Short mmCIF file of C-alpha atoms in Angstrom, two decimals:
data_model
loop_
_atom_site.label_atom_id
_atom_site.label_comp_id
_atom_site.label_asym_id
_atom_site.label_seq_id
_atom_site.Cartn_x
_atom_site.Cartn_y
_atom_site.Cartn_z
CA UNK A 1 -40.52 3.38 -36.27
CA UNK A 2 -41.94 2.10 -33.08
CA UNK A 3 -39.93 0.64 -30.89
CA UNK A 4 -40.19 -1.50 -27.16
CA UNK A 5 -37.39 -0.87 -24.82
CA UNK A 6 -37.42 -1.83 -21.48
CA UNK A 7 -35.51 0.72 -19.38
CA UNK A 8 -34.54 -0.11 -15.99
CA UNK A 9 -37.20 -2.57 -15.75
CA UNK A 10 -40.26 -0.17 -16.93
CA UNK A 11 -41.35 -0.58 -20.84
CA UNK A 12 -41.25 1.89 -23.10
CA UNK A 13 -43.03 2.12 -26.08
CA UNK A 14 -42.12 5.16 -28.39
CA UNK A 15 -42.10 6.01 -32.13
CA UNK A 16 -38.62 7.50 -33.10
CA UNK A 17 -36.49 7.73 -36.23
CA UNK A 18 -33.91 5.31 -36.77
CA UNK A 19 -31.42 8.05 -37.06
CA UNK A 20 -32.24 8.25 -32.97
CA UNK A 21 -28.92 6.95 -31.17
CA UNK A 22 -29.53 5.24 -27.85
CA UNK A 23 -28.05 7.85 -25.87
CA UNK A 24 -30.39 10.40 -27.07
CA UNK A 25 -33.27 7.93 -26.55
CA UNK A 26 -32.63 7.97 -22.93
CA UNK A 27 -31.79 11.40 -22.29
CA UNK A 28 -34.81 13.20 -25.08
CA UNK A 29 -36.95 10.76 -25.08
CA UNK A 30 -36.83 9.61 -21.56
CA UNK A 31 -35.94 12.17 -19.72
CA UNK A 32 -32.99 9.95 -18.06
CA UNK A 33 -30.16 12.30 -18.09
CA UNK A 34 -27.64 10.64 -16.05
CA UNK A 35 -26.52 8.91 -18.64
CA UNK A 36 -23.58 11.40 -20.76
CA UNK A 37 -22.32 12.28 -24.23
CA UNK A 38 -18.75 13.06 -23.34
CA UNK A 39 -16.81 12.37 -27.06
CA UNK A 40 -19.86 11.25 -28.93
CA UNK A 41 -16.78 9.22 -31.02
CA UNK A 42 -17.50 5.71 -28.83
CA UNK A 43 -13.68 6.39 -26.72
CA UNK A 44 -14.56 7.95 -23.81
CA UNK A 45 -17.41 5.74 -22.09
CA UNK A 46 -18.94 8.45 -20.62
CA UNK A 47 -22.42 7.12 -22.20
CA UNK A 48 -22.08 3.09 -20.97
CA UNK A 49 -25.11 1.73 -20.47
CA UNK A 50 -25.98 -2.25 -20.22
CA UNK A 51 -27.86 -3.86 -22.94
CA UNK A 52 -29.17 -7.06 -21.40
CA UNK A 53 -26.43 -6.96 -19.04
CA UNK A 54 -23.54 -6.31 -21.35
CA UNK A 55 -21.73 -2.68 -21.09
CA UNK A 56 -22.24 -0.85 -24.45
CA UNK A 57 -21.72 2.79 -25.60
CA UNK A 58 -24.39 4.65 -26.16
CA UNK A 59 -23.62 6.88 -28.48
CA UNK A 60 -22.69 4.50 -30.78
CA UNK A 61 -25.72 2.56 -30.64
CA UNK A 62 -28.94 3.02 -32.08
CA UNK A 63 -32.07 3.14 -30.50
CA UNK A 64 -34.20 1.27 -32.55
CA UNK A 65 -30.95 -1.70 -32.14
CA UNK A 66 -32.01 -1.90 -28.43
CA UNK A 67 -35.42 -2.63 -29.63
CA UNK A 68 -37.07 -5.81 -27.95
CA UNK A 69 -33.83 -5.18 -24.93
CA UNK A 70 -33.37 -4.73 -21.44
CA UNK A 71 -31.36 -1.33 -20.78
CA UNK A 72 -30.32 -0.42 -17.71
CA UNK A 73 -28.93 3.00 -16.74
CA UNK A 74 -27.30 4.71 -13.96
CA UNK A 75 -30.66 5.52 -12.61
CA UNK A 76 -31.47 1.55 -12.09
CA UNK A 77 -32.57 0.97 -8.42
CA UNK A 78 -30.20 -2.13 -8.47
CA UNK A 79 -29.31 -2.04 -4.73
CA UNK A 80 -25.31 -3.53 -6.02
CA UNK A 81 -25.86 0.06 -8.08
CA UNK A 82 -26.18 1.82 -4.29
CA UNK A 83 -23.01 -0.09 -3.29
CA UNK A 84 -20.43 1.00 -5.87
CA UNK A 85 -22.13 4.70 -5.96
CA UNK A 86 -21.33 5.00 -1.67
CA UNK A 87 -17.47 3.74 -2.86
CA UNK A 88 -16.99 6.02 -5.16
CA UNK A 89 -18.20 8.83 -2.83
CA UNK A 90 -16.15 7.20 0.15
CA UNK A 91 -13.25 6.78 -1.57
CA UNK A 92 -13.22 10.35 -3.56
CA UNK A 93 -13.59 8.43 -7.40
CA UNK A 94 -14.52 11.35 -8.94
CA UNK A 95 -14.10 15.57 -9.33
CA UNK A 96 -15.98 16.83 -12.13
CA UNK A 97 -18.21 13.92 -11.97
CA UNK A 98 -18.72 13.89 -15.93
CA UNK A 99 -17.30 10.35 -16.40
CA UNK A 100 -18.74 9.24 -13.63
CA UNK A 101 -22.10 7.88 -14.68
CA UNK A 102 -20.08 5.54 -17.20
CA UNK A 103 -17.19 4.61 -15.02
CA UNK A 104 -20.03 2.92 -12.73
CA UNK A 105 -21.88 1.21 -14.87
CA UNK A 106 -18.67 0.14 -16.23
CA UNK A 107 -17.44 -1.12 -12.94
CA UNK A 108 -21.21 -2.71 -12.25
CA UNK A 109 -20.74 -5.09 -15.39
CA UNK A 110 -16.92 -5.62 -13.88
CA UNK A 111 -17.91 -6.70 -10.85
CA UNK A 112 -20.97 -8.69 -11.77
CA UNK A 113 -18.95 -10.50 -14.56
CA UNK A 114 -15.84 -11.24 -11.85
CA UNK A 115 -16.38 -11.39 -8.21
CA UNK A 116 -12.80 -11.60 -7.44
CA UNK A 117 -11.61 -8.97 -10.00
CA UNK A 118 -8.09 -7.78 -9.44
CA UNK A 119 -6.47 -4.76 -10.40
CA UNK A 120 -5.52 -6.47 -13.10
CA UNK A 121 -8.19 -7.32 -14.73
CA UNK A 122 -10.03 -4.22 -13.43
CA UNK A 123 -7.73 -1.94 -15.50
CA UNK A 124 -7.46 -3.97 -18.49
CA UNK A 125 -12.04 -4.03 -18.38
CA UNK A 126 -11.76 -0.25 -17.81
CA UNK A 127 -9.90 0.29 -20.91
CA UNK A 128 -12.52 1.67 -22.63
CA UNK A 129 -13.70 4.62 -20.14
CA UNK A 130 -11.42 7.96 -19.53
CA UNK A 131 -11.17 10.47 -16.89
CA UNK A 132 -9.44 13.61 -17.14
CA UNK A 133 -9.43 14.62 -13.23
CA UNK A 134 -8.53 11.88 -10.76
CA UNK A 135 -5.60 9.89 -12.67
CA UNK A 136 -7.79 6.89 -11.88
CA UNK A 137 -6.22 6.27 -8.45
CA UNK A 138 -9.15 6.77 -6.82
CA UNK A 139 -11.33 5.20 -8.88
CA UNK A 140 -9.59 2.15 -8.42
CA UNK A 141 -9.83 2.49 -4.91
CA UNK A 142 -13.56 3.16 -5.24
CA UNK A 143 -13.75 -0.21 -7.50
CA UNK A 144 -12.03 -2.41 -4.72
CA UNK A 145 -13.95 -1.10 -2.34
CA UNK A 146 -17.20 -1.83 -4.11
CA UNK A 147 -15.95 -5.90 -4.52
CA UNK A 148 -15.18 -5.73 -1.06
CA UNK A 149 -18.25 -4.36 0.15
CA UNK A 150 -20.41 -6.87 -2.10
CA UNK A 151 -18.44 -9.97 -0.95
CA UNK A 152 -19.34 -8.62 2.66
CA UNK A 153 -22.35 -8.65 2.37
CA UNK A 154 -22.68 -11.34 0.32
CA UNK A 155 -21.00 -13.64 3.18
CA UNK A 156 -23.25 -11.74 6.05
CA UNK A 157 -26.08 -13.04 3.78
CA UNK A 158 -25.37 -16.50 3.85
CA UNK B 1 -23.85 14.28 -33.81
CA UNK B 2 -26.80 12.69 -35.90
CA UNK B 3 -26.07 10.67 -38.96
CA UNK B 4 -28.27 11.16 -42.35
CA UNK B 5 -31.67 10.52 -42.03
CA UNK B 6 -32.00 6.30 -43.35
CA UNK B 7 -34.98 3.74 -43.03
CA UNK B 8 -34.06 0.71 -41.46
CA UNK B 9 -34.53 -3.09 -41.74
CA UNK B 10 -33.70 -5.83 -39.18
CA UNK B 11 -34.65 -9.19 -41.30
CA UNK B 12 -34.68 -11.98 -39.14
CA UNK B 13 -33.88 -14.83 -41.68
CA UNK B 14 -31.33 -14.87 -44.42
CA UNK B 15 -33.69 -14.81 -47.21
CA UNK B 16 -35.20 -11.66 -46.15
CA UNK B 17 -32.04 -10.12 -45.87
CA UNK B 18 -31.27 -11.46 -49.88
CA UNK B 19 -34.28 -9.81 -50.72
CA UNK B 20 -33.85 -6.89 -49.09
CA UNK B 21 -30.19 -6.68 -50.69
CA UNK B 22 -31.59 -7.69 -54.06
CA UNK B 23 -33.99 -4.48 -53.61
CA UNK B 24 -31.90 -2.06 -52.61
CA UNK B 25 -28.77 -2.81 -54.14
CA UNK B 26 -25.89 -0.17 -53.72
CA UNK B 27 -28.41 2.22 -51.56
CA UNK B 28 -27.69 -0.49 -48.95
CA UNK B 29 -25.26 -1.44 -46.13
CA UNK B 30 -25.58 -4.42 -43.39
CA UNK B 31 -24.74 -3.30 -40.20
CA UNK B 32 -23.67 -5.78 -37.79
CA UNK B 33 -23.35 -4.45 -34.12
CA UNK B 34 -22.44 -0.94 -36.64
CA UNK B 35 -19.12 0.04 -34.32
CA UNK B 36 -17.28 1.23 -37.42
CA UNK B 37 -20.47 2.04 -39.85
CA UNK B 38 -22.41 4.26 -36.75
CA UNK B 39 -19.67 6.81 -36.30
CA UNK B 40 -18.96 6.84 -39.79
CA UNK B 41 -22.95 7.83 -40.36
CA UNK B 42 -22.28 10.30 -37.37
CA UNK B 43 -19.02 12.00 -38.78
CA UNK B 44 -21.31 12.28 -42.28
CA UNK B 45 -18.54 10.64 -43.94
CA UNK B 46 -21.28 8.82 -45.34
CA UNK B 47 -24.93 8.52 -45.97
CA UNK B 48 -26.94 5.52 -46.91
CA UNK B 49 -30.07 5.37 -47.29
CA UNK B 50 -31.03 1.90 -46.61
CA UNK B 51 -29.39 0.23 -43.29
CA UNK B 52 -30.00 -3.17 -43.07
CA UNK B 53 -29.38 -4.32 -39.21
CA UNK B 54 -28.64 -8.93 -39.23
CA UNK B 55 -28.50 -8.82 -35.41
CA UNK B 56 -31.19 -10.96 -35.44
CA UNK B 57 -30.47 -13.49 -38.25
CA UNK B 58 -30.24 -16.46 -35.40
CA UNK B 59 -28.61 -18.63 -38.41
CA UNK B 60 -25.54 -16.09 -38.71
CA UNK B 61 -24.30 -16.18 -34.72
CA UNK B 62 -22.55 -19.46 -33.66
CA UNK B 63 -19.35 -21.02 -33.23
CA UNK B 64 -19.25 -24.68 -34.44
CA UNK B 65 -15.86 -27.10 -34.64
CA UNK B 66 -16.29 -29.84 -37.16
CA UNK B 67 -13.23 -30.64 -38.30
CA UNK B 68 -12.94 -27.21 -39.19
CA UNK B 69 -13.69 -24.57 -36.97
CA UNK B 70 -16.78 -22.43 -38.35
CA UNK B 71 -18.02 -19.41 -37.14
CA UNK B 72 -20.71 -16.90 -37.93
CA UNK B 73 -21.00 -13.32 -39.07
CA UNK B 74 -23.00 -12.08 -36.04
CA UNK B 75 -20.74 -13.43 -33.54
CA UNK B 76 -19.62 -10.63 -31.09
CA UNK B 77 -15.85 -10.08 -30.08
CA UNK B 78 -16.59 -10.58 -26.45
CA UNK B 79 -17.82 -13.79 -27.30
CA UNK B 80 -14.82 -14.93 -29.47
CA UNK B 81 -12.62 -13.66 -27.31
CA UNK B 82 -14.18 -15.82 -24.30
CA UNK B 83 -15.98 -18.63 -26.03
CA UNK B 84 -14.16 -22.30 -25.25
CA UNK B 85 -14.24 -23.96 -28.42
CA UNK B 86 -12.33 -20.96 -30.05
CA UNK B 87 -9.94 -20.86 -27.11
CA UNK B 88 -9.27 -24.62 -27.58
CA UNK B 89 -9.15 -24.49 -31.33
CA UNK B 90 -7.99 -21.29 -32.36
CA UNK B 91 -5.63 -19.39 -29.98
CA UNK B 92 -4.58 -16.13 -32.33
CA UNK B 93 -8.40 -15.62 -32.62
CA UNK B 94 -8.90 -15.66 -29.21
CA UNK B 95 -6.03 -13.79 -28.20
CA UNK B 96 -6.86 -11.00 -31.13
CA UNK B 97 -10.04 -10.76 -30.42
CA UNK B 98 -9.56 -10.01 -26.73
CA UNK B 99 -7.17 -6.84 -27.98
CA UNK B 100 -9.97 -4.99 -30.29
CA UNK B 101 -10.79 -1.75 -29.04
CA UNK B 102 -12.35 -2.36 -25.30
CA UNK B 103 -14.76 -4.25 -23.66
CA UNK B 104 -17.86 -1.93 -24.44
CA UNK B 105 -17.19 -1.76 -28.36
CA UNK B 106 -16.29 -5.93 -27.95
CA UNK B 107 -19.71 -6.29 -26.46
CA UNK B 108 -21.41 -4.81 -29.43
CA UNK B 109 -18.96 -5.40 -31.92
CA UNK B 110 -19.00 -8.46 -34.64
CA UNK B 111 -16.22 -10.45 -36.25
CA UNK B 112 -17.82 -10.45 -39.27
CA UNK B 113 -18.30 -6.70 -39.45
CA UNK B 114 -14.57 -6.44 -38.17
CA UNK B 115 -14.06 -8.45 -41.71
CA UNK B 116 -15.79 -6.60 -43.62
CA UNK B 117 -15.28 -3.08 -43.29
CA UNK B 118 -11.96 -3.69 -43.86
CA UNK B 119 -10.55 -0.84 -42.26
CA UNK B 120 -6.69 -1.35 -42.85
CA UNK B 121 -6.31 -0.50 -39.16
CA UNK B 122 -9.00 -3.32 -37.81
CA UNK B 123 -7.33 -6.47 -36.47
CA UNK B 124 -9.27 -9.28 -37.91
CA UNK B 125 -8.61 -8.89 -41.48
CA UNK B 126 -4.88 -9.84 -40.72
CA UNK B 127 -5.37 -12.58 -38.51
CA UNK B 128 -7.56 -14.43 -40.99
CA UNK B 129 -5.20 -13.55 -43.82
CA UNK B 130 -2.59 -15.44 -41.06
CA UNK B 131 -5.09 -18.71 -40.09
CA UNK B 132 -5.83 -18.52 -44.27
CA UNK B 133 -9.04 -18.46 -43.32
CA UNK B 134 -12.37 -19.18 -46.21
CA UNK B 135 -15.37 -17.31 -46.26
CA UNK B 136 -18.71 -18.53 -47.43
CA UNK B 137 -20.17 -15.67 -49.22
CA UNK B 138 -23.98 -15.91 -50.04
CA UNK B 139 -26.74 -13.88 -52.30
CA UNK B 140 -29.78 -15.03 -53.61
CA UNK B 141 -28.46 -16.76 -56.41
CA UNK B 142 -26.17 -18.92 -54.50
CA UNK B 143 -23.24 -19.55 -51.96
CA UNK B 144 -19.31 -19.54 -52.91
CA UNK B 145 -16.02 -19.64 -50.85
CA UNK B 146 -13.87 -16.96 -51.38
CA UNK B 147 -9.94 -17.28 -49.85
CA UNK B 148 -9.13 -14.39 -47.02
CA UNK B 149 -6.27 -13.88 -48.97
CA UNK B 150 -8.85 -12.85 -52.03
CA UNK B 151 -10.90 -10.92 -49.95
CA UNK B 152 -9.67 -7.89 -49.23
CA UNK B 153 -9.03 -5.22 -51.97
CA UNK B 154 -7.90 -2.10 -50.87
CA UNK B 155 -8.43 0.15 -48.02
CA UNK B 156 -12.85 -0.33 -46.65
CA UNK B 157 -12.75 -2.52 -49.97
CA UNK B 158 -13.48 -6.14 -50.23
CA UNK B 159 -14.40 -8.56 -52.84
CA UNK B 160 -17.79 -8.58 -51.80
CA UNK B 161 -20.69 -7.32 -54.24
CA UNK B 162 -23.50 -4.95 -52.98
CA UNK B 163 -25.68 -8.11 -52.49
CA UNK B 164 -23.45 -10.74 -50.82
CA UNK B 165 -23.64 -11.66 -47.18
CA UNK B 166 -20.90 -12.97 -45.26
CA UNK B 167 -22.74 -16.19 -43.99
CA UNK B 168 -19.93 -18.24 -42.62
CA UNK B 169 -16.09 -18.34 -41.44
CA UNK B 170 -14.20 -21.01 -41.90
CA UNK B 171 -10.82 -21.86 -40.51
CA UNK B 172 -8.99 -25.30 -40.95
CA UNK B 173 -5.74 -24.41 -39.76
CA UNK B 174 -6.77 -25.53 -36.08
CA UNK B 175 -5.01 -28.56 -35.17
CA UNK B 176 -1.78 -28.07 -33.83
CA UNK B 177 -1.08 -24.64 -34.69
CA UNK B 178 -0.34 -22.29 -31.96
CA UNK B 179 -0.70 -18.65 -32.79
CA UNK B 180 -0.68 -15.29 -31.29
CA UNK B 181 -1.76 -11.37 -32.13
CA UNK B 182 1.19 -8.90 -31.66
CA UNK B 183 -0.70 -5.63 -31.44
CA UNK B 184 1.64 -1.80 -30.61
CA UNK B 185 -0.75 0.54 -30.00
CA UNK B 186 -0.21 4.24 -28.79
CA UNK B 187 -2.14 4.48 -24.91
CA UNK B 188 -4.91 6.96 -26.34
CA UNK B 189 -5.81 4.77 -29.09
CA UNK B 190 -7.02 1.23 -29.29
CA UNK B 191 -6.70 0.94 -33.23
CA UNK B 192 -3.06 -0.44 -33.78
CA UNK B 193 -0.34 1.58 -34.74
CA UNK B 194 0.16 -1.90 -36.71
CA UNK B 195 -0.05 -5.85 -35.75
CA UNK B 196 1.08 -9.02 -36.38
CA UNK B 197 -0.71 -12.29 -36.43
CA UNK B 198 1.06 -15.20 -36.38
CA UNK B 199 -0.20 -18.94 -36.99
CA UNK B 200 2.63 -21.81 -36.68
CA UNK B 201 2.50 -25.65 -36.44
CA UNK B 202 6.12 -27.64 -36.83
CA UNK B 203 7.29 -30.61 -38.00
CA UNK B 204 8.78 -33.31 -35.73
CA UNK B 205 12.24 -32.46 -36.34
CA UNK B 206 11.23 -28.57 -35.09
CA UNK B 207 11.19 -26.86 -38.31
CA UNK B 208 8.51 -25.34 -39.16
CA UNK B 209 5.60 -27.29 -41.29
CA UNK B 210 3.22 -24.25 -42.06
CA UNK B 211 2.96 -20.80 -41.18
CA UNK B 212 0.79 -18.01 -41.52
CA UNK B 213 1.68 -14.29 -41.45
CA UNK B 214 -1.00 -11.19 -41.35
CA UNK B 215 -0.05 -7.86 -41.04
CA UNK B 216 -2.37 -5.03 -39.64
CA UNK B 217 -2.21 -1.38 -40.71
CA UNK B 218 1.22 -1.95 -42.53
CA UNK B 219 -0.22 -1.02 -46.09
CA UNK B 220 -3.69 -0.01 -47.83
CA UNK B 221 -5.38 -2.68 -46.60
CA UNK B 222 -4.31 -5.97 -43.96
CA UNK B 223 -1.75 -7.78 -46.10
CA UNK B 224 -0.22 -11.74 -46.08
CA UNK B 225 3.32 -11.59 -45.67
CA UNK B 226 3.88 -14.39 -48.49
CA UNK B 227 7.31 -14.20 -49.04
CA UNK B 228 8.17 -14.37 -45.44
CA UNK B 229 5.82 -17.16 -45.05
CA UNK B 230 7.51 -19.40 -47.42
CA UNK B 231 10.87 -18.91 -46.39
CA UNK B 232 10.11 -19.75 -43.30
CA UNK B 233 8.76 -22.93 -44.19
CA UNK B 234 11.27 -26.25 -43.12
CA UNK B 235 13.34 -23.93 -41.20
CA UNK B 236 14.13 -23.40 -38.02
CA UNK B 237 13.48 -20.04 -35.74
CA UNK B 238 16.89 -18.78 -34.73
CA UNK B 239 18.15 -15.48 -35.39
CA UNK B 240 19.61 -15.93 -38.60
CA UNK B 241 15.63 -16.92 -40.25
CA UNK B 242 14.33 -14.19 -38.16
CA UNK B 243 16.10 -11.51 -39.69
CA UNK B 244 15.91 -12.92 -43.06
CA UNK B 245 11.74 -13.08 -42.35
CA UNK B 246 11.62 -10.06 -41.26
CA UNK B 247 13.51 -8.77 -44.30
CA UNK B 248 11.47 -10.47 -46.57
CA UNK B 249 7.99 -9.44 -44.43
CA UNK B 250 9.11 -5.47 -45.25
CA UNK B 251 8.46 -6.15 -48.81
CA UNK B 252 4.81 -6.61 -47.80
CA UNK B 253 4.60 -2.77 -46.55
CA UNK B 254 4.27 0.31 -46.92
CA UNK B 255 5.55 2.26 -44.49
CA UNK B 256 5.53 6.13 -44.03
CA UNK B 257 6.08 8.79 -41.53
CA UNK B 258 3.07 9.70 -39.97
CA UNK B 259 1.97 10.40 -36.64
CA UNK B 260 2.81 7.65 -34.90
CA UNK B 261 6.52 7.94 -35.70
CA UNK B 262 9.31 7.88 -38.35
CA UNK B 263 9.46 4.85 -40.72
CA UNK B 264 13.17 4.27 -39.58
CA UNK B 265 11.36 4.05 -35.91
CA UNK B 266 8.55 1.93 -36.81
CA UNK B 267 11.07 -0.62 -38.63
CA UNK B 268 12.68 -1.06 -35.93
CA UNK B 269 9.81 -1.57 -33.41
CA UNK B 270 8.40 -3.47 -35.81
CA UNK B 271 11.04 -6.09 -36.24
CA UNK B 272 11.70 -6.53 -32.14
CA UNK B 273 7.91 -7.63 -32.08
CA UNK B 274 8.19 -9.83 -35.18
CA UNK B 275 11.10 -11.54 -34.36
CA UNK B 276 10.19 -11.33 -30.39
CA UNK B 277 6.90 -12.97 -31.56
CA UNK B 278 7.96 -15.57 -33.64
CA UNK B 279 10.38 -17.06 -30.99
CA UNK B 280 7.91 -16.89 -28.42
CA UNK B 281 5.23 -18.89 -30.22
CA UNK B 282 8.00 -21.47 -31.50
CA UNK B 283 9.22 -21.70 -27.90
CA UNK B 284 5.69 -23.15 -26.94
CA UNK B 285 5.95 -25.84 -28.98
#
């Protein structure tokens, strides 16, 4: 079946089988491989993507459902993307790094869904993504850090 | 993990969809936003050959309040959970829908497939067994209501034929109820261990005029705690009704030792957040 999926802005027209999940779409088809199958059971987030700005889980999504849909991926040159990847590198949100991909696009669609997210909320919208190293201290940290940053420069903007 | 190979079909109008359901017959499933069919299809714990995708049927996603509050199939859980005529109108929807699984699988996730797949351990089925909810069931031959508490069958079994659509969901129980979703889950899982919904309006004098009671993952498939429901009706809450409620809501389940915990254990967990909720939802009042 042919499908048209824009991916981080660029269009990409492919014929696949239905059977093709998203996840596989991106990383076979696409060559994007940032984007990871950690469970491949849709609990771990490992594979969260945004479909037309809403976090999803690829591996529980078809490709050919993302047909006619924006995607973006961990490899999007979003410049908020740059942002939350220097917190979680300043503020040590990650060992194995295997989560990681997810947990940031996660916290992307946090942060551009609730400017002033607290930890609160920040938990409760990260529900759905799991990491076995850091005990999510630091992730946290790397999360508040990111809202900080963007309200910075946000205000430096103005 | 790869399901089955399948050829699939996104209609985008209702009649397509009939036709293509008229074609195909049992070879066929809908999929909504697919959160419980997909890793179902992945697990190969089953294969169908024919996957019919409504995402975009425009005429089965919206929320509408006439009088009633009607919603459609296609709406996702992120968007019940948030959207303001539902908050306004329907506060156990709202408040269940905002405890399903987690934001990414709310995102992509439907009410309507929440419905029905029927998966004893999904939380809709109970809370519209507790609003006593209608659904407007459609095929090419026509459209008929059928009651929640007529709907579901039996564990992933509901009373709906190969070719009927789920085409609308309707809830009258809106003004002046207050209701809430009393969900115990373990931390590594977001399915409930089991839930309660719980839809309440009073009379003037504080006792209470109507009440609806759905319980999640307490038997085969989401059950109406009937007996507890009319007991409670043109009483008050105080402890005495609670624990004769709660008595009378047992009767509704079947509970075992699994996993989760002893049956002894899960009584008793089960009553604090029965009992628990039903005060707190009277004290609003």
């Amino acid at each position: 079946m042919m499908v048209n999926i824009d991916v981080n802005g660029k269009e990409y027209k492919k014929d696949i089988e239905p059977r093709m999940l998203l996840v596989s779409f991106l990383r076979d088809e696409l060559n994007l491989t940032g984007t990871h199958i950690g469970c491949d059971t849709s609990n771990c987030g490992a594979c969260t993507v945004l479909m037309d700005g809403k976090s999803i889980k690829s591996c529980t999504v078809l490709a050919v459902q993302a047909n006619n849909h924006k995607i973006t991926t961990i490899e999007s040159d979003d410049p908020k993307l740059d942002v939350i990847k220097q917190a979680y590198v300043d503020e040590n949100g990650l060992q194995c790094g295997f989560c990681t991909p997810g947990m940031i696009m996660q916290t992307f669609y946090i942060l551009e869904n609730n400017e002033n997210a607290d930890e609160e909320y920040i938990k409760k919208n990260l529900r759905g993504n799991l990491c076995r190293c850091t005990g999510y201290k630091s992730i946290l940290d790397s999360i508040k850090k990111a809202e900080e940053k963007m309200k910075g420069e946000i205000s430096v903007s103005k | 993990m790869y399901p089955d190979k399948f050829e699939y079909f996104a209609p985008d109008s209702i009649s397509k969809l009939e036709q293509l359901l008229d074609k195909y017959k049992d070879d066929s499933k809908i999929m909504a936003g697919g959160h419980s069919l997909i890793p179902l299809l992945k697990l190969r714990l089953t294969s169908i050959p024919y996957i019919i995708d409504i995402s975009n049927i425009k005429d089965l996603n919206f929320v509408e309040y006439n009088d009633n509050l009607e919603i459609g199939p296609m709406t996702r859980t992120a968007e019940v959970a948030s959207n303001k005529i539902i908050r306004d109108k329907c506060k156990l929807l709202s408040d269940a829908a905002s405890k399903v699984a987690d934001p990414q699988v709310r995102n992509m996730g439907t009410v309507g497939g929440d419905i029905c797949e029927a998966d004893p351990r999904n939380d809709m089925p109970a809370v519209m067994l507790a609003l006593n909810a209608e659904f407007e069931v459609t095929n090419s031959k026509g459209s008929r209501i059928i009651k929640a508490e007529d709907f579901f069958e039996d564990a992933y079994t509901t009373a709906l034929e190969s070719n009927d659509i789920l085409t609308k969901i309707i809830i009258k129980n809106t003004e002046n109820y207050y209701g809430k979703y009393y969900k115990y889950t373990t931390l590594s899982s977001d399915f409930a261990v089991f839930a309660i919904a719980i839809n309440m309006s009073l009379n003037g004098d504080k006792t209470v005029k109507d009440i609806g009671i759905g319980l999640t993952n307490l038997n085969n498939t989401a059950v109406k705690a009937k007996d507890a429901e009319d007991y409670l009706k043109n009483k008050r809450i105080d402890d005495k009704t609670c624990n004769d409620a709660f008595n009378l809501l047992l009767k509704s389940c079947d509970i075992e030792d699994d996993i989760n915990g002893k049956k002894e254990d899960k009584e008793k967990i089960l009553k604090d957040i029965f009992v628990n909720g039903l005060k707190g939802i009277y004290k609003v009042f």
